[in-house]
Amino acid sequence: MVTATDAPCRAFGNLPLPHPPLHRIPSTALGITYVLGIEGSANKIGIGVLQYDPSEETYLIRANPRKTYVAPTGHGFLPKQTAYHHQQHVVPLIRAALNEAGITLQQIAAICFTQGPGMGAPLQSCVIAARTLSLLFDIPLMGVNHCVGHIEMGRIACQATNPVVLYVSGGNTQVIAYSNQRYRIFGETIDIAVGNCLDRFARVLHLSNDPSPGYNIEQAAKRAGKHFLELPYTVKGMDVSFSGILTQVEQYAKAISSSSDFTADDLCFSLQETIFAMLVEITERAMALTQQSQVLIVGGVGCNRRLQDMMQQMCHERGATLCAMDHRYCIDNGAMIAQAGILQLQYGGNTTPLEDSVCTQRYRTDQVLTVWREP
Amino acid sequence: MTRTESEAFTVNSDWELVSQGAEAKLWKIPAGSLFDVPCIAKERFSKAYRHPALDEKLTKQRCRAESRILTKCMEKGIPVPRVLRTDAPVLYLEYIDAPTVREYLESDLLLALTNTAQNASQHDKLQQLALAFGQMVAALHNMGIVHGDLTTSNAMIRLPEMTLVAIDFGLAKNTTSTEERAVDLYVLERALSSTHPKLPDDFWTLLLTSYRAAAEKAEATLSRLEQVQIRGRKRECFG
Ligand SMILES: Nc1ncnc2c1ncn2[C@@H]1O[C@H](COP(=O)(O)OP(=O)(O)O)[C@@H](O)[C@H]1O
Ligand SMILES: [Mg+2]
């Protein structure tokens, strides 16, 4: 297992940095570039301050505070309430991040914000904050694809040059591999996302959303008596489907009674065993196809220990390595948006003019031209 | 002789490992060793990460599904390797002396072509390949078979006549569902664009045209394919 590091990180596997720098660096000591990252595409709002130090050629997270909107038990998070949550927290979080980093907005070279994919209203709340700062302090904007943020933070933190990426969250389930300046989607869900499947099942069982429904399913699975109930297993090539599993497991849940020979915990266990086996299988298939030997799991579901363990076992059997789970790229945060944004900035990618700074709910990973990587 | 996972299965020293994929190892066995023709042994190995009950079910089920569907294809005249013996989780198949479509596409010849699309004869070959691929998928679908893992690695190409031999039926099934056929095509479309990003756009168009001409329920399948594609693009994605 490759462990992630919190220390200053060098980038590996990118093109050489343009020299002298292509972007404007506000007068900072030693020519250090600072960028701000604003993330709010789902139920978390996070602000990151990231620096690039040219003398050491390293990237370092200087601050990365975040707040999570937790929906009441039995409910998912809705756009309106989530947007309201983000609006309340965005300004105090920016202040806190700048304070912690010990810098001022005048020193920031770009404001990186999540342009998509995500939920409309929460995304908009953040983009409005980004635009306001941009106009007030005359700082360029840099729109970032959320998933590319996860990937770039993972690559840097784990020094993984060219991993196969499993992106698993509430809204996404994708197997991604790099080729020819794009992160290409090799496999994905053909219906609902894995996190969505877990969240919805947690609601059926009335599990709490605190800290997250997936976490509570994981705890329930650990308590189970290893009674494995068979569920549909649907893999098509490198694509997966979860809707049939959800229907089946919901029916089992309704059948729970004092006389049934399985418990809610057994269902959580069986659900995890089945859907994680599917995810590991399609990841392995993508590795065999692309002949790569590193795996990076990003997105909230990547925090699940059982998924991590299964992936680790698969990697071990193939002589591959799994990048360690790490909060900096598994859970949504501002620094990861700053990381993808600073690469775009440094390698001469266009900044985002105000009139183009609209966010989009659908923004596919393979739409981004990764100018910092070898064609 | 090395012993492998499964009990009765032993690999001879004259067997040559030709492929180790995500779930199976394949050996080439010379003529006269097991059968009087050269053949392939395909062993699905067990996965430690999976729950044992699930693992046992998947490895055996897929081996048997592959054997059953290959036999059906053979009976209906669809070009596939002949099944010589089934001994789940091991399958013995006729050896096909041909490259995979992927190997063929990645050979120098066609790589040059896909960049420029200039050379007329190479462009012709690509068109021929698209037509043949469309016909192969249509032939399977007409028999009530969906392949489940259509990629350029799972079809072999006999040269110079450019006839295709379909392989790797572990995820295949017998079904007449329109949705399943549409998803089969969707998986292929995405495999082409992710594995061969430089392939010209008209390759897929041509493949579909040929599918439309040869498939019995083409209209229904292709209009469902559009829905599956839209679902893919519109899927909510956040977090
Ligand atoms: N009958 C065969 N004759 C010759 N080569 C074969 C045959 N079947 C498979 N192969 C080769 O082995 C590779 C893997 O076989 P496949 O059945 O697709 O297994 P996997 O599940 O590992 O993809 C194929 O891409 C092809 O190169
Ligand atoms: Mg194959």
mmCIF file with all atom_site columns, C-alpha atoms in Angstrom, chain B residues 21-157:
data_model
loop_
_atom_site.group_PDB
_atom_site.id
_atom_site.type_symbol
_atom_site.label_atom_id
_atom_site.label_alt_id
_atom_site.label_comp_id
_atom_site.label_asym_id
_atom_site.label_entity_id
_atom_site.label_seq_id
_atom_site.pdbx_PDB_ins_code
_atom_site.Cartn_x
_atom_site.Cartn_y
_atom_site.Cartn_z
_atom_site.occupancy
_atom_site.B_iso_or_equiv
_atom_site.pdbx_formal_charge
_atom_site.auth_seq_id
_atom_site.auth_comp_id
_atom_site.auth_asym_id
_atom_site.auth_atom_id
_atom_site.pdbx_PDB_model_num
ATOM 1   C CA . GLY B 1 21  ? -6.574  -11.488 -17.585 1.00 0.00 ? 21  GLY B CA 1
ATOM 2   C CA . ALA B 1 22  ? -8.643  -10.214 -14.715 1.00 0.00 ? 22  ALA B CA 1
ATOM 3   C CA . GLU B 1 23  ? -10.349 -13.500 -13.977 1.00 0.00 ? 23  GLU B CA 1
ATOM 4   C CA . ALA B 1 24  ? -8.844  -16.214 -16.117 1.00 0.00 ? 24  ALA B CA 1
ATOM 5   C CA . LYS B 1 25  ? -5.550  -17.719 -17.165 1.00 0.00 ? 25  LYS B CA 1
ATOM 6   C CA . LEU B 1 26  ? -5.264  -19.167 -20.647 1.00 0.00 ? 26  LEU B CA 1
ATOM 7   C CA . TRP B 1 27  ? -2.740  -21.736 -21.813 1.00 0.00 ? 27  TRP B CA 1
ATOM 8   C CA . LYS B 1 28  ? -1.992  -22.936 -25.295 1.00 0.00 ? 28  LYS B CA 1
ATOM 9   C CA . ILE B 1 29  ? -1.750  -26.718 -25.351 1.00 0.00 ? 29  ILE B CA 1
ATOM 10  C CA . PRO B 1 30  ? 0.119   -28.273 -28.285 1.00 0.00 ? 30  PRO B CA 1
ATOM 11  C CA . ALA B 1 31  ? -1.499  -30.836 -30.548 1.00 0.00 ? 31  ALA B CA 1
ATOM 12  C CA . GLY B 1 32  ? -1.122  -34.371 -29.229 1.00 0.00 ? 32  GLY B CA 1
ATOM 13  C CA . SER B 1 33  ? -0.839  -33.326 -25.607 1.00 0.00 ? 33  SER B CA 1
ATOM 14  C CA . LEU B 1 34  ? -4.491  -33.449 -24.555 1.00 0.00 ? 34  LEU B CA 1
ATOM 15  C CA . PHE B 1 35  ? -6.334  -33.439 -27.850 1.00 0.00 ? 35  PHE B CA 1
ATOM 16  C CA . ASP B 1 36  ? -5.012  -34.131 -31.303 1.00 0.00 ? 36  ASP B CA 1
ATOM 17  C CA . VAL B 1 37  ? -5.479  -30.461 -32.258 1.00 0.00 ? 37  VAL B CA 1
ATOM 18  C CA . PRO B 1 38  ? -3.849  -27.470 -30.572 1.00 0.00 ? 38  PRO B CA 1
ATOM 19  C CA . CYS B 1 39  ? -6.170  -26.125 -27.914 1.00 0.00 ? 39  CYS B CA 1
ATOM 20  C CA . ILE B 1 40  ? -6.662  -23.534 -25.194 1.00 0.00 ? 40  ILE B CA 1
ATOM 21  C CA . ALA B 1 41  ? -7.283  -24.221 -21.507 1.00 0.00 ? 41  ALA B CA 1
ATOM 22  C CA . LYS B 1 42  ? -9.118  -21.347 -19.827 1.00 0.00 ? 42  LYS B CA 1
ATOM 23  C CA . GLU B 1 43  ? -9.091  -21.517 -16.062 1.00 0.00 ? 43  GLU B CA 1
ATOM 24  C CA . ARG B 1 44  ? -11.172 -19.082 -14.077 1.00 0.00 ? 44  ARG B CA 1
ATOM 25  C CA . PHE B 1 45  ? -9.342  -18.660 -10.815 1.00 0.00 ? 45  PHE B CA 1
ATOM 26  C CA . SER B 1 46  ? -10.868 -17.906 -7.477  1.00 0.00 ? 46  SER B CA 1
ATOM 27  C CA . LYS B 1 47  ? -10.684 -14.430 -5.990  1.00 0.00 ? 47  LYS B CA 1
ATOM 28  C CA . ALA B 1 48  ? -9.703  -14.068 -2.370  1.00 0.00 ? 48  ALA B CA 1
ATOM 29  C CA . TYR B 1 49  ? -11.412 -10.690 -2.065  1.00 0.00 ? 49  TYR B CA 1
ATOM 30  C CA . ARG B 1 50  ? -14.842 -12.146 -2.749  1.00 0.00 ? 50  ARG B CA 1
ATOM 31  C CA . HIS B 1 51  ? -17.088 -13.825 -0.226  1.00 0.00 ? 51  HIS B CA 1
ATOM 32  C CA . PRO B 1 52  ? -16.514 -17.592 -0.752  1.00 0.00 ? 52  PRO B CA 1
ATOM 33  C CA . ALA B 1 53  ? -20.153 -18.269 -1.614  1.00 0.00 ? 53  ALA B CA 1
ATOM 34  C CA . LEU B 1 54  ? -20.176 -15.510 -4.205  1.00 0.00 ? 54  LEU B CA 1
ATOM 35  C CA . ASP B 1 55  ? -16.790 -16.547 -5.560  1.00 0.00 ? 55  ASP B CA 1
ATOM 36  C CA . GLU B 1 56  ? -17.734 -20.180 -6.056  1.00 0.00 ? 56  GLU B CA 1
ATOM 37  C CA . LYS B 1 57  ? -20.959 -19.195 -7.722  1.00 0.00 ? 57  LYS B CA 1
ATOM 38  C CA . LEU B 1 58  ? -19.358 -16.714 -10.115 1.00 0.00 ? 58  LEU B CA 1
ATOM 39  C CA . THR B 1 59  ? -16.388 -18.789 -11.261 1.00 0.00 ? 59  THR B CA 1
ATOM 40  C CA . LYS B 1 60  ? -18.430 -21.914 -11.942 1.00 0.00 ? 60  LYS B CA 1
ATOM 41  C CA . GLN B 1 61  ? -21.452 -20.109 -13.317 1.00 0.00 ? 61  GLN B CA 1
ATOM 42  C CA . ARG B 1 62  ? -19.387 -18.114 -15.783 1.00 0.00 ? 62  ARG B CA 1
ATOM 43  C CA . CYS B 1 63  ? -17.449 -21.149 -16.941 1.00 0.00 ? 63  CYS B CA 1
ATOM 44  C CA . ARG B 1 64  ? -20.647 -23.088 -17.565 1.00 0.00 ? 64  ARG B CA 1
ATOM 45  C CA . ALA B 1 65  ? -22.388 -20.100 -19.170 1.00 0.00 ? 65  ALA B CA 1
ATOM 46  C CA . GLU B 1 66  ? -19.451 -19.695 -21.521 1.00 0.00 ? 66  GLU B CA 1
ATOM 47  C CA . SER B 1 67  ? -19.476 -23.371 -22.440 1.00 0.00 ? 67  SER B CA 1
ATOM 48  C CA . ARG B 1 68  ? -23.237 -23.486 -22.969 1.00 0.00 ? 68  ARG B CA 1
ATOM 49  C CA . ILE B 1 69  ? -23.357 -20.359 -25.111 1.00 0.00 ? 69  ILE B CA 1
ATOM 50  C CA . LEU B 1 70  ? -20.313 -21.292 -27.198 1.00 0.00 ? 70  LEU B CA 1
ATOM 51  C CA . THR B 1 71  ? -21.973 -24.609 -27.951 1.00 0.00 ? 71  THR B CA 1
ATOM 52  C CA . LYS B 1 72  ? -25.182 -22.870 -28.953 1.00 0.00 ? 72  LYS B CA 1
ATOM 53  C CA . CYS B 1 73  ? -23.268 -20.477 -31.242 1.00 0.00 ? 73  CYS B CA 1
ATOM 54  C CA . MET B 1 74  ? -21.449 -23.386 -32.821 1.00 0.00 ? 74  MET B CA 1
ATOM 55  C CA . GLU B 1 75  ? -24.735 -25.168 -33.528 1.00 0.00 ? 75  GLU B CA 1
ATOM 56  C CA . LYS B 1 76  ? -26.208 -22.039 -35.093 1.00 0.00 ? 76  LYS B CA 1
ATOM 57  C CA . GLY B 1 77  ? -23.186 -21.481 -37.307 1.00 0.00 ? 77  GLY B CA 1
ATOM 58  C CA . ILE B 1 78  ? -21.788 -18.379 -35.570 1.00 0.00 ? 78  ILE B CA 1
ATOM 59  C CA . PRO B 1 79  ? -17.969 -18.489 -35.711 1.00 0.00 ? 79  PRO B CA 1
ATOM 60  C CA . VAL B 1 80  ? -16.628 -19.222 -32.204 1.00 0.00 ? 80  VAL B CA 1
ATOM 61  C CA . PRO B 1 81  ? -13.989 -21.596 -30.828 1.00 0.00 ? 81  PRO B CA 1
ATOM 62  C CA . ARG B 1 82  ? -15.304 -25.161 -30.465 1.00 0.00 ? 82  ARG B CA 1
ATOM 63  C CA . VAL B 1 83  ? -15.709 -26.394 -26.897 1.00 0.00 ? 83  VAL B CA 1
ATOM 64  C CA . LEU B 1 84  ? -13.586 -29.527 -26.437 1.00 0.00 ? 84  LEU B CA 1
ATOM 65  C CA . ARG B 1 85  ? -14.316 -30.172 -22.778 1.00 0.00 ? 85  ARG B CA 1
ATOM 66  C CA . THR B 1 86  ? -15.942 -28.435 -19.832 1.00 0.00 ? 86  THR B CA 1
ATOM 67  C CA . ASP B 1 87  ? -14.589 -29.126 -16.403 1.00 0.00 ? 87  ASP B CA 1
ATOM 68  C CA . ALA B 1 88  ? -15.714 -26.088 -14.357 1.00 0.00 ? 88  ALA B CA 1
ATOM 69  C CA . PRO B 1 89  ? -13.878 -23.846 -13.573 1.00 0.00 ? 89  PRO B CA 1
ATOM 70  C CA . VAL B 1 90  ? -11.759 -24.975 -16.558 1.00 0.00 ? 90  VAL B CA 1
ATOM 71  C CA . LEU B 1 91  ? -12.810 -24.861 -20.177 1.00 0.00 ? 91  LEU B CA 1
ATOM 72  C CA . TYR B 1 92  ? -10.915 -26.488 -23.079 1.00 0.00 ? 92  TYR B CA 1
ATOM 73  C CA . LEU B 1 93  ? -11.373 -24.702 -26.382 1.00 0.00 ? 93  LEU B CA 1
ATOM 74  C CA . GLU B 1 94  ? -10.246 -25.029 -29.955 1.00 0.00 ? 94  GLU B CA 1
ATOM 75  C CA . TYR B 1 95  ? -7.169  -22.856 -30.561 1.00 0.00 ? 95  TYR B CA 1
ATOM 76  C CA . ILE B 1 96  ? -7.834  -19.963 -32.930 1.00 0.00 ? 96  ILE B CA 1
ATOM 77  C CA . ASP B 1 97  ? -4.720  -18.925 -34.813 1.00 0.00 ? 97  ASP B CA 1
ATOM 78  C CA . ALA B 1 98  ? -5.548  -15.243 -35.271 1.00 0.00 ? 98  ALA B CA 1
ATOM 79  C CA . PRO B 1 99  ? -4.916  -11.886 -33.581 1.00 0.00 ? 99  PRO B CA 1
ATOM 80  C CA . THR B 1 100 ? -7.585  -10.158 -31.537 1.00 0.00 ? 100 THR B CA 1
ATOM 81  C CA . VAL B 1 101 ? -9.254  -7.163  -33.154 1.00 0.00 ? 101 VAL B CA 1
ATOM 82  C CA . ARG B 1 102 ? -7.446  -4.984  -30.648 1.00 0.00 ? 102 ARG B CA 1
ATOM 83  C CA . GLU B 1 103 ? -4.054  -6.396  -31.614 1.00 0.00 ? 103 GLU B CA 1
ATOM 84  C CA . TYR B 1 104 ? -4.974  -5.898  -35.244 1.00 0.00 ? 104 TYR B CA 1
ATOM 85  C CA . LEU B 1 105 ? -6.042  -2.272  -34.667 1.00 0.00 ? 105 LEU B CA 1
ATOM 86  C CA . GLU B 1 106 ? -2.950  -1.504  -32.661 1.00 0.00 ? 106 GLU B CA 1
ATOM 87  C CA . SER B 1 107 ? -0.619  -2.939  -35.266 1.00 0.00 ? 107 SER B CA 1
ATOM 88  C CA . ASP B 1 108 ? 1.515   -0.304  -36.956 1.00 0.00 ? 108 ASP B CA 1
ATOM 89  C CA . LEU B 1 109 ? -0.442  -0.526  -40.129 1.00 0.00 ? 109 LEU B CA 1
ATOM 90  C CA . LEU B 1 110 ? -3.708  0.701   -38.699 1.00 0.00 ? 110 LEU B CA 1
ATOM 91  C CA . LEU B 1 111 ? -2.281  3.026   -36.120 1.00 0.00 ? 111 LEU B CA 1
ATOM 92  C CA . ALA B 1 112 ? -0.905  5.182   -38.912 1.00 0.00 ? 112 ALA B CA 1
ATOM 93  C CA . LEU B 1 113 ? -4.230  5.113   -40.622 1.00 0.00 ? 113 LEU B CA 1
ATOM 94  C CA . THR B 1 114 ? -6.279  6.134   -37.605 1.00 0.00 ? 114 THR B CA 1
ATOM 95  C CA . ASN B 1 115 ? -4.167  9.239   -37.237 1.00 0.00 ? 115 ASN B CA 1
ATOM 96  C CA . THR B 1 116 ? -4.497  10.477  -40.764 1.00 0.00 ? 116 THR B CA 1
ATOM 97  C CA . ALA B 1 117 ? -7.333  8.486   -42.321 1.00 0.00 ? 117 ALA B CA 1
ATOM 98  C CA . GLN B 1 118 ? -5.555  9.241   -45.598 1.00 0.00 ? 118 GLN B CA 1
ATOM 99  C CA . ASN B 1 119 ? -4.599  5.935   -47.046 1.00 0.00 ? 119 ASN B CA 1
ATOM 100 C CA . ALA B 1 120 ? -7.581  4.694   -48.993 1.00 0.00 ? 120 ALA B CA 1
ATOM 101 C CA . SER B 1 121 ? -6.898  0.973   -48.769 1.00 0.00 ? 121 SER B CA 1
ATOM 102 C CA . GLN B 1 122 ? -6.372  1.126   -45.030 1.00 0.00 ? 122 GLN B CA 1
ATOM 103 C CA . HIS B 1 123 ? -9.555  3.108   -44.661 1.00 0.00 ? 123 HIS B CA 1
ATOM 104 C CA . ASP B 1 124 ? -11.311 0.359   -46.599 1.00 0.00 ? 124 ASP B CA 1
ATOM 105 C CA . LYS B 1 125 ? -10.008 -2.241  -44.175 1.00 0.00 ? 125 LYS B CA 1
ATOM 106 C CA . LEU B 1 126 ? -11.347 -0.287  -41.263 1.00 0.00 ? 126 LEU B CA 1
ATOM 107 C CA . GLN B 1 127 ? -14.733 -0.011  -42.939 1.00 0.00 ? 127 GLN B CA 1
ATOM 108 C CA . GLN B 1 128 ? -14.742 -3.732  -43.593 1.00 0.00 ? 128 GLN B CA 1
ATOM 109 C CA . LEU B 1 129 ? -13.942 -4.358  -39.954 1.00 0.00 ? 129 LEU B CA 1
ATOM 110 C CA . ALA B 1 130 ? -16.779 -2.103  -38.772 1.00 0.00 ? 130 ALA B CA 1
ATOM 111 C CA . LEU B 1 131 ? -19.204 -3.930  -41.056 1.00 0.00 ? 131 LEU B CA 1
ATOM 112 C CA . ALA B 1 132 ? -18.026 -7.340  -39.869 1.00 0.00 ? 132 ALA B CA 1
ATOM 113 C CA . PHE B 1 133 ? -18.291 -6.293  -36.213 1.00 0.00 ? 133 PHE B CA 1
ATOM 114 C CA . GLY B 1 134 ? -21.852 -5.046  -36.693 1.00 0.00 ? 134 GLY B CA 1
ATOM 115 C CA . GLN B 1 135 ? -22.801 -8.312  -38.379 1.00 0.00 ? 135 GLN B CA 1
ATOM 116 C CA . MET B 1 136 ? -21.206 -10.387 -35.635 1.00 0.00 ? 136 MET B CA 1
ATOM 117 C CA . VAL B 1 137 ? -23.183 -8.613  -32.916 1.00 0.00 ? 137 VAL B CA 1
ATOM 118 C CA . ALA B 1 138 ? -26.382 -8.853  -34.968 1.00 0.00 ? 138 ALA B CA 1
ATOM 119 C CA . ALA B 1 139 ? -25.870 -12.593 -35.472 1.00 0.00 ? 139 ALA B CA 1
ATOM 120 C CA . LEU B 1 140 ? -25.527 -13.108 -31.715 1.00 0.00 ? 140 LEU B CA 1
ATOM 121 C CA . HIS B 1 141 ? -28.567 -10.980 -30.943 1.00 0.00 ? 141 HIS B CA 1
ATOM 122 C CA . ASN B 1 142 ? -30.608 -12.786 -33.593 1.00 0.00 ? 142 ASN B CA 1
ATOM 123 C CA . MET B 1 143 ? -29.901 -16.029 -31.727 1.00 0.00 ? 143 MET B CA 1
ATOM 124 C CA . GLY B 1 144 ? -31.195 -14.497 -28.490 1.00 0.00 ? 144 GLY B CA 1
ATOM 125 C CA . ILE B 1 145 ? -27.682 -14.121 -27.077 1.00 0.00 ? 145 ILE B CA 1
ATOM 126 C CA . VAL B 1 146 ? -26.224 -10.991 -25.509 1.00 0.00 ? 146 VAL B CA 1
ATOM 127 C CA . HIS B 1 147 ? -22.464 -11.133 -25.119 1.00 0.00 ? 147 HIS B CA 1
ATOM 128 C CA . GLY B 1 148 ? -22.140 -8.986  -21.995 1.00 0.00 ? 148 GLY B CA 1
ATOM 129 C CA . ASP B 1 149 ? -18.529 -7.906  -22.571 1.00 0.00 ? 149 ASP B CA 1
ATOM 130 C CA . LEU B 1 150 ? -18.160 -6.733  -26.144 1.00 0.00 ? 150 LEU B CA 1
ATOM 131 C CA . THR B 1 151 ? -14.700 -5.259  -26.625 1.00 0.00 ? 151 THR B CA 1
ATOM 132 C CA . THR B 1 152 ? -12.026 -5.405  -29.287 1.00 0.00 ? 152 THR B CA 1
ATOM 133 C CA . SER B 1 153 ? -10.140 -7.904  -27.101 1.00 0.00 ? 153 SER B CA 1
ATOM 134 C CA . ASN B 1 154 ? -13.069 -10.290 -27.200 1.00 0.00 ? 154 ASN B CA 1
ATOM 135 C CA . ALA B 1 155 ? -13.176 -10.834 -30.937 1.00 0.00 ? 155 ALA B CA 1
ATOM 136 C CA . MET B 1 156 ? -10.442 -12.415 -33.032 1.00 0.00 ? 156 MET B CA 1
ATOM 137 C CA . ILE B 1 157 ? -9.927  -11.609 -36.670 1.00 0.00 ? 157 ILE B CA 1
#
